[in-house]
mmCIF file of C-alpha atoms and ligand atoms in Angstrom:
data_model
loop_
_atom_site.group_PDB
_atom_site.id
_atom_site.type_symbol
_atom_site.label_atom_id
_atom_site.label_comp_id
_atom_site.label_asym_id
_atom_site.label_seq_id
_atom_site.Cartn_x
_atom_site.Cartn_y
_atom_site.Cartn_z
ATOM 1 C CA UNK A 1 84.912 61.671 104.604
ATOM 2 C CA UNK A 2 85.263 65.209 103.350
ATOM 3 C CA UNK A 3 86.259 66.273 99.862
ATOM 4 C CA UNK A 4 89.955 65.852 100.666
ATOM 5 C CA UNK A 5 89.545 62.231 101.689
ATOM 6 C CA UNK A 6 90.228 62.937 105.375
ATOM 7 C CA UNK A 7 87.962 61.677 108.111
ATOM 8 C CA UNK A 8 86.069 64.479 109.861
ATOM 9 C CA UNK A 9 85.842 63.689 113.556
ATOM 10 C CA UNK A 10 82.511 64.688 115.026
ATOM 11 C CA UNK A 11 81.276 64.700 118.595
ATOM 12 C CA UNK A 12 77.767 65.248 119.930
ATOM 13 C CA UNK A 13 76.950 68.976 119.731
ATOM 14 C CA UNK A 14 78.069 70.893 122.796
ATOM 15 C CA UNK A 15 75.602 71.240 125.650
ATOM 16 C CA UNK A 16 77.212 73.935 127.777
ATOM 17 C CA UNK A 17 79.025 74.444 130.992
ATOM 18 C CA UNK A 18 81.721 72.031 131.784
ATOM 19 C CA UNK A 19 84.161 72.257 128.886
ATOM 20 C CA UNK A 20 87.645 73.787 128.974
ATOM 21 C CA UNK A 21 89.438 74.707 125.745
ATOM 22 C CA UNK A 22 93.075 75.757 125.452
ATOM 23 C CA UNK A 23 94.069 78.376 122.904
ATOM 24 C CA UNK A 24 97.572 79.140 121.642
ATOM 25 C CA UNK A 25 99.305 81.247 118.999
ATOM 26 C CA UNK A 26 102.445 79.693 117.479
ATOM 27 C CA UNK A 27 105.102 80.608 114.934
ATOM 28 C CA UNK A 28 105.903 84.141 113.792
ATOM 29 C CA UNK A 29 103.346 86.651 115.028
ATOM 30 C CA UNK A 30 101.166 88.693 112.697
ATOM 31 C CA UNK A 31 98.576 91.462 112.937
ATOM 32 C CA UNK A 32 95.135 90.034 113.757
ATOM 33 C CA UNK A 33 96.161 87.398 116.303
ATOM 34 C CA UNK A 34 94.542 89.334 119.130
ATOM 35 C CA UNK A 35 91.408 89.813 117.055
ATOM 36 C CA UNK A 36 91.076 86.051 116.659
ATOM 37 C CA UNK A 37 91.825 85.333 120.349
ATOM 38 C CA UNK A 38 89.099 87.869 121.206
ATOM 39 C CA UNK A 39 86.585 86.307 118.828
ATOM 40 C CA UNK A 40 87.158 82.727 120.038
ATOM 41 C CA UNK A 41 87.151 83.721 123.707
ATOM 42 C CA UNK A 42 84.040 85.898 123.519
ATOM 43 C CA UNK A 43 82.148 83.213 121.610
ATOM 44 C CA UNK A 44 83.078 80.488 124.109
ATOM 45 C CA UNK A 45 82.412 82.682 127.164
ATOM 46 C CA UNK A 46 78.856 83.208 125.904
ATOM 47 C CA UNK A 47 78.225 79.474 125.831
ATOM 48 C CA UNK A 48 79.800 78.869 129.216
ATOM 49 C CA UNK A 49 83.004 77.225 127.987
ATOM 50 C CA UNK A 50 86.145 78.028 129.970
ATOM 51 C CA UNK A 51 88.994 79.209 127.786
ATOM 52 C CA UNK A 52 92.588 78.749 128.855
ATOM 53 C CA UNK A 53 95.282 80.837 127.199
ATOM 54 C CA UNK A 54 98.519 78.918 126.678
ATOM 55 C CA UNK A 55 101.547 81.188 126.748
ATOM 56 C CA UNK A 56 104.140 81.387 123.951
ATOM 57 C CA UNK A 57 102.596 78.773 121.665
ATOM 58 C CA UNK A 58 103.523 75.131 122.178
ATOM 59 C CA UNK A 59 106.335 76.274 124.491
ATOM 60 C CA UNK A 60 103.687 77.050 127.115
ATOM 61 C CA UNK A 61 102.312 73.548 126.744
ATOM 62 C CA UNK A 62 105.814 72.083 127.112
ATOM 63 C CA UNK A 63 106.541 74.178 130.210
ATOM 64 C CA UNK A 64 103.039 74.172 131.697
ATOM 65 C CA UNK A 65 102.396 77.916 131.420
ATOM 66 C CA UNK A 66 98.755 78.843 130.920
ATOM 67 C CA UNK A 67 96.076 81.070 132.401
ATOM 68 C CA UNK A 68 92.295 81.429 132.156
ATOM 69 C CA UNK A 69 91.053 84.124 129.794
ATOM 70 C CA UNK A 70 88.180 86.318 130.927
ATOM 71 C CA UNK A 71 86.163 89.020 129.222
ATOM 72 C CA UNK A 72 88.506 91.752 130.513
ATOM 73 C CA UNK A 73 91.524 89.987 129.038
ATOM 74 C CA UNK A 74 90.145 90.136 125.512
ATOM 75 C CA UNK A 75 88.131 93.334 125.593
ATOM 76 C CA UNK A 76 89.768 96.222 123.662
ATOM 77 C CA UNK A 77 92.445 94.090 121.971
ATOM 78 C CA UNK A 78 90.866 93.959 118.493
ATOM 79 C CA UNK A 79 93.161 96.609 117.034
ATOM 80 C CA UNK A 80 96.292 95.709 118.995
ATOM 81 C CA UNK A 81 99.138 94.049 117.070
ATOM 82 C CA UNK A 82 101.107 91.039 118.312
ATOM 83 C CA UNK A 83 99.511 88.447 120.556
ATOM 84 C CA UNK A 84 98.532 88.796 124.218
ATOM 85 C CA UNK A 85 99.459 85.130 124.646
ATOM 86 C CA UNK A 86 102.957 85.419 123.171
ATOM 87 C CA UNK A 87 104.304 83.084 120.524
ATOM 88 C CA UNK A 88 107.300 80.893 119.815
ATOM 89 C CA UNK A 89 108.703 79.471 116.607
ATOM 90 C CA UNK A 90 111.129 77.164 118.398
ATOM 91 C CA UNK A 91 108.712 74.805 120.102
ATOM 92 C CA UNK A 92 107.839 71.690 118.119
ATOM 93 C CA UNK A 93 106.963 69.164 120.875
ATOM 94 C CA UNK A 94 108.062 66.237 118.662
ATOM 95 C CA UNK A 95 111.476 67.800 118.048
ATOM 96 C CA UNK A 96 112.336 70.107 120.915
ATOM 97 C CA UNK A 97 115.806 71.357 121.864
ATOM 98 C CA UNK A 98 115.973 70.531 125.594
ATOM 99 C CA UNK A 99 119.622 71.561 126.071
ATOM 100 C CA UNK A 100 122.870 72.002 124.164
ATOM 101 C CA UNK A 101 125.828 69.626 124.105
ATOM 102 C CA UNK A 102 129.491 70.537 124.671
ATOM 103 C CA UNK A 103 129.806 71.699 121.046
ATOM 104 C CA UNK A 104 126.826 73.989 121.513
ATOM 105 C CA UNK A 105 124.615 71.735 119.350
ATOM 106 C CA UNK A 106 120.985 71.236 120.412
ATOM 107 C CA UNK A 107 119.996 68.012 122.164
ATOM 108 C CA UNK A 108 116.617 66.953 120.762
ATOM 109 C CA UNK A 109 113.777 65.210 122.551
ATOM 110 C CA UNK A 110 110.149 64.300 121.882
ATOM 111 C CA UNK A 111 108.311 66.097 124.701
ATOM 112 C CA UNK A 112 104.778 65.273 123.546
ATOM 113 C CA UNK A 113 104.099 63.217 126.720
ATOM 114 C CA UNK A 114 105.172 66.171 128.858
ATOM 115 C CA UNK A 115 102.697 68.379 126.960
ATOM 116 C CA UNK A 116 99.941 65.793 127.336
ATOM 117 C CA UNK A 117 100.612 65.839 131.082
ATOM 118 C CA UNK A 118 99.998 69.582 131.113
ATOM 119 C CA UNK A 119 96.876 69.182 128.971
ATOM 120 C CA UNK A 120 95.570 66.753 131.599
ATOM 121 C CA UNK A 121 96.590 68.962 134.520
ATOM 122 C CA UNK A 122 94.854 71.949 132.919
ATOM 123 C CA UNK A 123 91.808 69.689 132.281
ATOM 124 C CA UNK A 124 91.636 70.716 128.621
ATOM 125 C CA UNK A 125 89.009 69.063 126.420
ATOM 126 C CA UNK A 126 90.639 70.388 123.277
ATOM 127 C CA UNK A 127 92.862 72.983 121.698
ATOM 128 C CA UNK A 128 92.393 75.894 119.334
ATOM 129 C CA UNK A 129 95.721 76.176 117.518
ATOM 130 C CA UNK A 130 96.392 79.432 115.655
ATOM 131 C CA UNK A 131 99.412 79.227 113.376
ATOM 132 C CA UNK A 132 100.994 78.693 110.006
ATOM 133 C CA UNK A 133 101.796 75.334 108.411
ATOM 134 C CA UNK A 134 104.548 74.552 110.969
ATOM 135 C CA UNK A 135 102.389 75.235 114.026
ATOM 136 C CA UNK A 136 99.364 73.442 112.575
ATOM 137 C CA UNK A 137 101.546 70.390 111.902
ATOM 138 C CA UNK A 138 102.621 70.489 115.580
ATOM 139 C CA UNK A 139 98.956 69.909 116.515
ATOM 140 C CA UNK A 140 98.859 66.469 114.863
ATOM 141 C CA UNK A 141 100.512 64.470 117.698
ATOM 142 C CA UNK A 142 97.815 65.852 120.025
ATOM 143 C CA UNK A 143 95.066 64.779 117.637
ATOM 144 C CA UNK A 144 96.681 61.308 117.482
ATOM 145 C CA UNK A 145 96.739 61.221 121.296
ATOM 146 C CA UNK A 146 92.983 61.934 121.384
ATOM 147 C CA UNK A 147 93.116 65.682 122.116
ATOM 148 C CA UNK A 148 90.798 67.268 119.541
ATOM 149 C CA UNK A 149 92.050 70.405 117.838
ATOM 150 C CA UNK A 150 90.649 73.163 115.676
ATOM 151 C CA UNK A 151 93.195 75.039 113.559
ATOM 152 C CA UNK A 152 93.102 78.670 112.491
ATOM 153 C CA UNK A 153 95.542 79.727 109.739
ATOM 154 C CA UNK A 154 97.645 82.839 110.215
ATOM 155 C CA UNK A 155 100.651 84.211 108.396
ATOM 156 C CA UNK A 156 101.712 87.359 106.664
ATOM 157 C CA UNK A 157 103.193 85.133 103.920
ATOM 158 C CA UNK A 158 99.732 83.999 102.715
ATOM 159 C CA UNK A 159 101.176 80.570 101.953
ATOM 160 C CA UNK A 160 98.890 78.289 104.000
ATOM 161 C CA UNK A 161 97.353 75.645 101.741
ATOM 162 C CA UNK A 162 93.562 75.245 101.979
ATOM 163 C CA UNK A 163 92.635 78.879 102.496
ATOM 164 C CA UNK A 164 92.570 81.613 99.861
ATOM 165 C CA UNK A 165 93.909 84.130 102.341
ATOM 166 C CA UNK A 166 95.218 84.283 105.911
ATOM 167 C CA UNK A 167 94.846 87.230 108.241
ATOM 168 C CA UNK A 168 97.997 89.327 108.679
ATOM 169 C CA UNK A 169 98.702 89.265 104.965
ATOM 170 C CA UNK A 170 96.663 92.363 104.043
ATOM 171 C CA UNK A 171 98.354 94.377 106.777
ATOM 172 C CA UNK A 172 101.794 93.339 105.520
ATOM 173 C CA UNK A 173 100.778 94.329 101.980
ATOM 174 C CA UNK A 174 99.634 97.722 103.277
ATOM 175 C CA UNK A 175 103.002 98.254 104.999
ATOM 176 C CA UNK A 176 104.809 97.496 101.726
ATOM 177 C CA UNK A 177 102.485 99.794 99.775
ATOM 178 C CA UNK A 178 103.004 102.672 102.245
ATOM 179 C CA UNK A 179 106.764 102.119 102.221
ATOM 180 C CA UNK A 180 106.899 102.313 98.410
ATOM 181 C CA UNK A 181 104.965 105.608 98.488
ATOM 182 C CA UNK A 182 107.604 107.032 100.806
ATOM 183 C CA UNK A 183 110.567 105.551 98.969
ATOM 184 C CA UNK A 184 109.349 106.853 95.605
ATOM 185 C CA UNK A 185 109.684 110.500 96.655
ATOM 186 C CA UNK A 186 113.234 110.181 97.951
ATOM 187 C CA UNK A 187 114.242 107.993 94.984
ATOM 188 C CA UNK A 188 112.816 110.602 92.592
ATOM 189 C CA UNK A 189 114.706 113.395 94.333
ATOM 190 C CA UNK A 190 118.051 111.645 93.795
ATOM 191 C CA UNK A 191 117.454 109.848 90.459
ATOM 192 C CA UNK A 192 117.983 106.570 92.295
ATOM 193 C CA UNK A 193 116.842 102.999 92.126
ATOM 194 C CA UNK A 194 115.540 101.671 95.434
ATOM 195 C CA UNK A 195 115.452 97.934 95.985
ATOM 196 C CA UNK A 196 112.913 97.013 98.670
ATOM 197 C CA UNK A 197 113.206 93.585 100.314
ATOM 198 C CA UNK A 198 109.979 92.158 101.690
ATOM 199 C CA UNK A 199 109.152 89.001 103.659
ATOM 200 C CA UNK A 200 107.267 85.938 102.457
ATOM 201 C CA UNK A 201 109.765 83.096 102.673
ATOM 202 C CA UNK A 202 109.305 80.936 99.514
ATOM 203 C CA UNK A 203 106.054 82.616 98.495
ATOM 204 C CA UNK A 204 105.985 85.843 96.497
ATOM 205 C CA UNK A 205 102.517 87.035 97.502
ATOM 206 C CA UNK A 206 103.621 89.991 99.655
ATOM 207 C CA UNK A 207 106.017 91.229 96.964
ATOM 208 C CA UNK A 208 103.443 90.717 94.223
ATOM 209 C CA UNK A 209 100.481 92.401 95.857
ATOM 210 C CA UNK A 210 102.531 94.955 97.832
ATOM 211 C CA UNK A 211 104.459 95.862 94.693
ATOM 212 C CA UNK A 212 101.315 96.088 92.609
ATOM 213 C CA UNK A 213 99.592 98.354 95.117
ATOM 214 C CA UNK A 214 102.663 100.595 95.406
ATOM 215 C CA UNK A 215 103.196 100.833 91.650
ATOM 216 C CA UNK A 216 106.592 99.100 91.757
ATOM 217 C CA UNK A 217 108.420 99.054 88.424
ATOM 218 C CA UNK A 218 109.979 95.636 88.973
ATOM 219 C CA UNK A 219 108.717 92.789 91.177
ATOM 220 C CA UNK A 220 110.993 89.829 91.858
ATOM 221 C CA UNK A 221 109.461 86.743 93.442
ATOM 222 C CA UNK A 222 110.815 83.292 94.371
ATOM 223 C CA UNK A 223 108.523 81.564 91.897
ATOM 224 C CA UNK A 224 110.108 83.405 88.923
ATOM 225 C CA UNK A 225 113.929 83.438 88.932
ATOM 226 C CA UNK A 226 115.249 86.767 87.620
ATOM 227 C CA UNK A 227 118.230 88.118 85.699
ATOM 228 C CA UNK A 228 119.977 91.266 86.941
ATOM 229 C CA UNK A 229 120.664 92.428 83.379
ATOM 230 C CA UNK A 230 116.896 92.496 82.713
ATOM 231 C CA UNK A 231 116.379 94.625 85.820
ATOM 232 C CA UNK A 232 119.099 97.019 84.626
ATOM 233 C CA UNK A 233 117.508 97.131 81.126
ATOM 234 C CA UNK A 234 114.248 98.146 82.710
ATOM 235 C CA UNK A 235 115.931 100.927 84.726
ATOM 236 C CA UNK A 236 117.680 102.204 81.595
ATOM 237 C CA UNK A 237 114.443 102.188 79.576
ATOM 238 C CA UNK A 238 112.758 104.183 82.313
ATOM 239 C CA UNK A 239 115.633 106.704 82.324
ATOM 240 C CA UNK A 240 115.323 107.142 78.557
ATOM 241 C CA UNK A 241 111.631 107.878 79.041
ATOM 242 C CA UNK A 242 112.511 110.567 81.576
ATOM 243 C CA UNK A 243 111.565 108.639 84.688
ATOM 244 C CA UNK A 244 113.624 109.851 87.646
ATOM 245 C CA UNK A 245 113.501 106.684 89.752
ATOM 246 C CA UNK A 246 112.853 102.954 89.684
ATOM 247 C CA UNK A 247 111.391 100.923 92.523
ATOM 248 C CA UNK A 248 112.289 97.230 92.632
ATOM 249 C CA UNK A 249 110.370 95.104 95.141
ATOM 250 C CA UNK A 250 112.105 91.822 95.856
ATOM 251 C CA UNK A 251 110.852 88.937 97.919
ATOM 252 C CA UNK A 252 113.409 87.715 100.482
ATOM 253 C CA UNK A 253 113.274 84.236 98.894
ATOM 254 C CA UNK A 254 113.771 85.397 95.280
ATOM 255 C CA UNK A 255 116.807 84.092 93.425
ATOM 256 C CA UNK A 256 118.712 84.927 90.262
ATOM 257 C CA UNK A 257 118.346 82.472 87.396
ATOM 258 C CA UNK A 258 120.914 79.721 87.910
ATOM 259 C CA UNK A 259 121.655 80.917 91.464
ATOM 260 C CA UNK A 260 120.389 80.084 94.920
ATOM 261 C CA UNK A 261 118.304 81.837 97.570
ATOM 262 C CA UNK A 262 120.195 84.043 100.035
ATOM 263 C CA UNK A 263 120.214 82.513 103.476
ATOM 264 C CA UNK A 264 120.771 84.930 106.358
ATOM 265 C CA UNK A 265 120.744 82.326 109.130
ATOM 266 C CA UNK A 266 119.823 78.739 109.904
ATOM 267 C CA UNK A 267 118.056 78.106 113.187
ATOM 268 C CA UNK A 268 117.827 74.334 113.760
ATOM 269 C CA UNK A 269 115.523 74.843 116.749
ATOM 270 C CA UNK A 270 112.800 76.321 114.546
ATOM 271 C CA UNK A 271 110.248 74.348 112.478
ATOM 272 C CA UNK A 272 111.157 76.910 109.771
ATOM 273 C CA UNK A 273 114.954 76.797 110.159
ATOM 274 C CA UNK A 274 115.987 78.760 107.042
ATOM 275 C CA UNK A 275 115.953 82.549 107.445
ATOM 276 C CA UNK A 276 116.279 84.371 104.133
ATOM 277 C CA UNK A 277 117.782 87.828 103.727
ATOM 278 C CA UNK A 278 120.294 89.918 101.829
ATOM 279 C CA UNK A 279 118.935 89.710 98.296
ATOM 280 C CA UNK A 280 118.079 93.445 98.056
ATOM 281 C CA UNK A 281 121.605 94.483 99.079
ATOM 282 C CA UNK A 282 123.059 92.066 96.538
ATOM 283 C CA UNK A 283 120.847 93.391 93.718
ATOM 284 C CA UNK A 284 121.630 97.027 94.607
ATOM 285 C CA UNK A 285 125.371 96.199 94.502
ATOM 286 C CA UNK A 286 124.988 94.439 91.148
ATOM 287 C CA UNK A 287 123.119 97.416 89.688
ATOM 288 C CA UNK A 288 125.854 99.742 90.973
ATOM 289 C CA UNK A 289 128.608 97.561 89.497
ATOM 290 C CA UNK A 290 127.048 96.969 86.087
ATOM 291 C CA UNK A 291 125.465 100.351 85.350
ATOM 292 C CA UNK A 292 125.838 104.038 86.112
ATOM 293 C CA UNK A 293 122.661 103.962 88.172
ATOM 294 C CA UNK A 294 122.852 104.794 91.870
ATOM 295 C CA UNK A 295 121.011 102.105 93.833
ATOM 296 C CA UNK A 296 120.139 101.728 97.503
ATOM 297 C CA UNK A 297 118.373 98.950 99.363
ATOM 298 C CA UNK A 298 115.822 98.858 102.167
ATOM 299 C CA UNK A 299 114.786 95.784 104.139
ATOM 300 C CA UNK A 300 111.270 96.198 105.544
ATOM 301 C CA UNK A 301 111.695 93.171 107.833
ATOM 302 C CA UNK A 302 109.542 92.871 110.928
ATOM 303 C CA UNK A 303 107.804 96.196 110.279
ATOM 304 C CA UNK A 304 105.555 94.016 108.101
ATOM 305 C CA UNK A 305 104.511 91.921 111.099
ATOM 306 C CA UNK A 306 104.084 94.591 113.752
ATOM 307 C CA UNK A 307 101.404 97.089 114.590
ATOM 308 C CA UNK A 308 97.695 97.397 114.185
ATOM 309 C CA UNK A 309 95.869 95.119 111.706
ATOM 310 C CA UNK A 310 94.085 96.728 108.749
ATOM 311 C CA UNK A 311 90.270 96.486 108.681
ATOM 312 C CA UNK A 312 90.259 93.441 106.363
ATOM 313 C CA UNK A 313 92.466 91.439 108.747
ATOM 314 C CA UNK A 314 90.388 92.405 111.789
ATOM 315 C CA UNK A 315 87.250 91.177 110.057
ATOM 316 C CA UNK A 316 88.844 87.992 108.685
ATOM 317 C CA UNK A 317 90.338 87.142 112.093
ATOM 318 C CA UNK A 318 86.957 87.697 113.750
ATOM 319 C CA UNK A 319 85.232 85.494 111.161
ATOM 320 C CA UNK A 320 87.850 82.745 111.567
ATOM 321 C CA UNK A 321 87.520 82.872 115.370
ATOM 322 C CA UNK A 322 83.758 82.740 115.223
ATOM 323 C CA UNK A 323 83.786 79.881 112.713
ATOM 324 C CA UNK A 324 86.287 77.887 114.787
ATOM 325 C CA UNK A 325 84.149 78.207 117.923
ATOM 326 C CA UNK A 326 81.007 77.305 115.958
ATOM 327 C CA UNK A 327 82.677 74.179 114.588
ATOM 328 C CA UNK A 328 83.604 73.115 118.106
ATOM 329 C CA UNK A 329 80.099 73.894 119.357
ATOM 330 C CA UNK A 330 78.534 71.731 116.661
ATOM 331 C CA UNK A 331 80.796 68.794 117.458
ATOM 332 C CA UNK A 332 83.256 69.084 114.541
ATOM 333 C CA UNK A 333 86.847 68.296 115.495
ATOM 334 C CA UNK A 334 90.320 68.228 113.928
ATOM 335 C CA UNK A 335 89.639 70.700 111.142
ATOM 336 C CA UNK A 336 91.189 73.989 110.061
ATOM 337 C CA UNK A 337 88.936 76.950 109.327
ATOM 338 C CA UNK A 338 89.507 78.580 105.952
ATOM 339 C CA UNK A 339 88.062 81.067 103.525
ATOM 340 C CA UNK A 340 87.425 80.020 99.939
ATOM 341 C CA UNK A 341 85.917 82.688 97.721
ATOM 342 C CA UNK A 342 84.006 84.598 100.368
ATOM 343 C CA UNK A 343 82.769 81.497 102.201
ATOM 344 C CA UNK A 344 83.895 80.254 105.588
ATOM 345 C CA UNK A 345 84.727 76.574 105.208
ATOM 346 C CA UNK A 346 86.809 73.987 107.015
ATOM 347 C CA UNK A 347 89.479 71.643 105.669
ATOM 348 C CA UNK A 348 91.585 68.799 107.081
ATOM 349 C CA UNK A 349 93.795 70.065 109.902
ATOM 350 C CA UNK A 350 96.895 68.613 108.264
ATOM 351 C CA UNK A 351 95.947 69.921 104.806
ATOM 352 C CA UNK A 352 98.797 72.445 104.845
ATOM 353 C CA UNK A 353 101.424 70.280 106.586
ATOM 354 C CA UNK A 354 104.681 70.307 104.628
ATOM 355 C CA UNK A 355 103.116 72.291 101.764
ATOM 356 C CA UNK A 356 103.221 75.921 100.696
ATOM 357 C CA UNK A 357 100.742 77.904 98.653
ATOM 358 C CA UNK A 358 102.982 79.576 96.077
ATOM 359 C CA UNK A 359 102.213 82.074 93.309
ATOM 360 C CA UNK A 360 101.216 79.947 90.291
ATOM 361 C CA UNK A 361 103.073 80.392 86.987
ATOM 362 C CA UNK A 362 99.923 81.919 85.502
ATOM 363 C CA UNK A 363 97.995 84.218 87.804
ATOM 364 C CA UNK A 364 95.707 87.132 87.216
ATOM 365 C CA UNK A 365 97.826 89.373 89.520
ATOM 366 C CA UNK A 366 100.841 88.739 87.279
ATOM 367 C CA UNK A 367 98.783 89.669 84.203
ATOM 368 C CA UNK A 368 97.544 92.807 85.943
ATOM 369 C CA UNK A 369 101.106 93.806 86.861
ATOM 370 C CA UNK A 370 102.450 93.209 83.331
ATOM 371 C CA UNK A 371 99.523 95.199 81.933
ATOM 372 C CA UNK A 372 100.785 98.280 83.799
ATOM 373 C CA UNK A 373 104.327 97.677 82.484
ATOM 374 C CA UNK A 374 105.682 96.131 85.671
ATOM 375 C CA UNK A 375 108.548 93.728 84.942
ATOM 376 C CA UNK A 376 109.423 90.475 86.725
ATOM 377 C CA UNK A 377 113.060 90.373 85.611
ATOM 378 C CA UNK A 378 112.398 86.980 84.027
HETATM 379 O O1 LIG B 401 106.594 83.378 108.219
HETATM 380 C C1 LIG B 401 106.546 84.702 108.617
HETATM 381 C C2 LIG B 401 107.896 85.363 108.489
HETATM 382 O O2 LIG B 401 107.751 86.731 108.820
HETATM 383 C C3 LIG B 401 108.549 85.215 107.109
HETATM 384 O O3 LIG B 401 108.008 86.073 106.142
HETATM 385 C C4 LIG B 401 109.989 85.492 107.457
HETATM 386 O O4 LIG B 401 110.858 84.870 106.547
HETATM 387 C C5 LIG B 401 110.118 84.851 108.807
HETATM 388 O O5 LIG B 401 108.828 84.786 109.366
HETATM 389 C C6 LIG B 401 111.051 85.600 109.731
HETATM 390 O O6 LIG B 401 111.195 84.830 110.868
HETATM 391 P P1 LIG B 401 111.869 85.388 112.204
HETATM 392 O O7 LIG B 401 110.880 86.321 112.852
HETATM 393 O O8 LIG B 401 112.096 84.156 113.004
HETATM 394 O O9 LIG B 401 113.126 86.093 111.809
#
């Protein structure tokens, strides 16, 4: 048993030669996925393991779409955003929309057996599953069916339980920081308040760290419900002190005290069906209605997920990939690689299933933000 009480499956250490491992990237993409595919593939190629790239996450396993990965496929992709394998956030094999009925509603089926058929056809000895909590949970039926898996956490939201940080997050934070730098100059020119909506789902990490690094005046996160009047007070206090602009960074999942989160869409075919959005526009309207301040809103959206990973994410993805391949090599199975402090560790594969790593009520980043007079509207 490990520290979490889960059984760690172990196999005899790998000899070499005859093994074939499938690799897939599932859920929303993020910068660093190619870096991790490169690291896993290069490591395995050196020890003579064949690596099979499964296309579009678990969708490729459902539909039987996969291809061998060679050195040339993964050379020169370290700095490239997205994923060369493609991804899908609509492909949970246990709950897959196979068609739609006459009312346009999805018809659900458990297609795990179909996937297992493709695993057998591809002669896969195991899977490396790169994803967030939803994708990692999708690996469990394969583990139960005797297909060993190694998980690698990824998400810009930084909300995977068991690891201090996921790759993709630092790049998203950098995008937010750069955006604030740009927005500050135009906001200053026009004496405006700019409300910047960032991703993160129910976790406020991107808003917190992005806002802190951009010097935001107000940071609103899902973990701390806010009051619009407090945001307006802050803007007014800044005006009295001669400040020309105010930057408010708001997490897409933030909500006013006593109110709900703003849902942009519900996609029942996705393991993460709720899509948040619209909170920045709402706050800007409220500021306009209840003060004389001119407010605008900007939604950074998928800009935070695209493009080249920052150095930290390239290194973290490479370390995760290397650690995952080393675990497999040494016979460890059904674990997720993680970083705790600065140490590469591994935790139970289902550690993060159904859980989210949220910003705690007391956190040093919140103290640091308050110390530089940043408000949380709470
Ligand atoms: O989980 C990553 C993420 O980018 C969230 O921050 C965001 O809420 C969601 O995915 C957006 O999903 P989609 O790309 O399906 O709109």
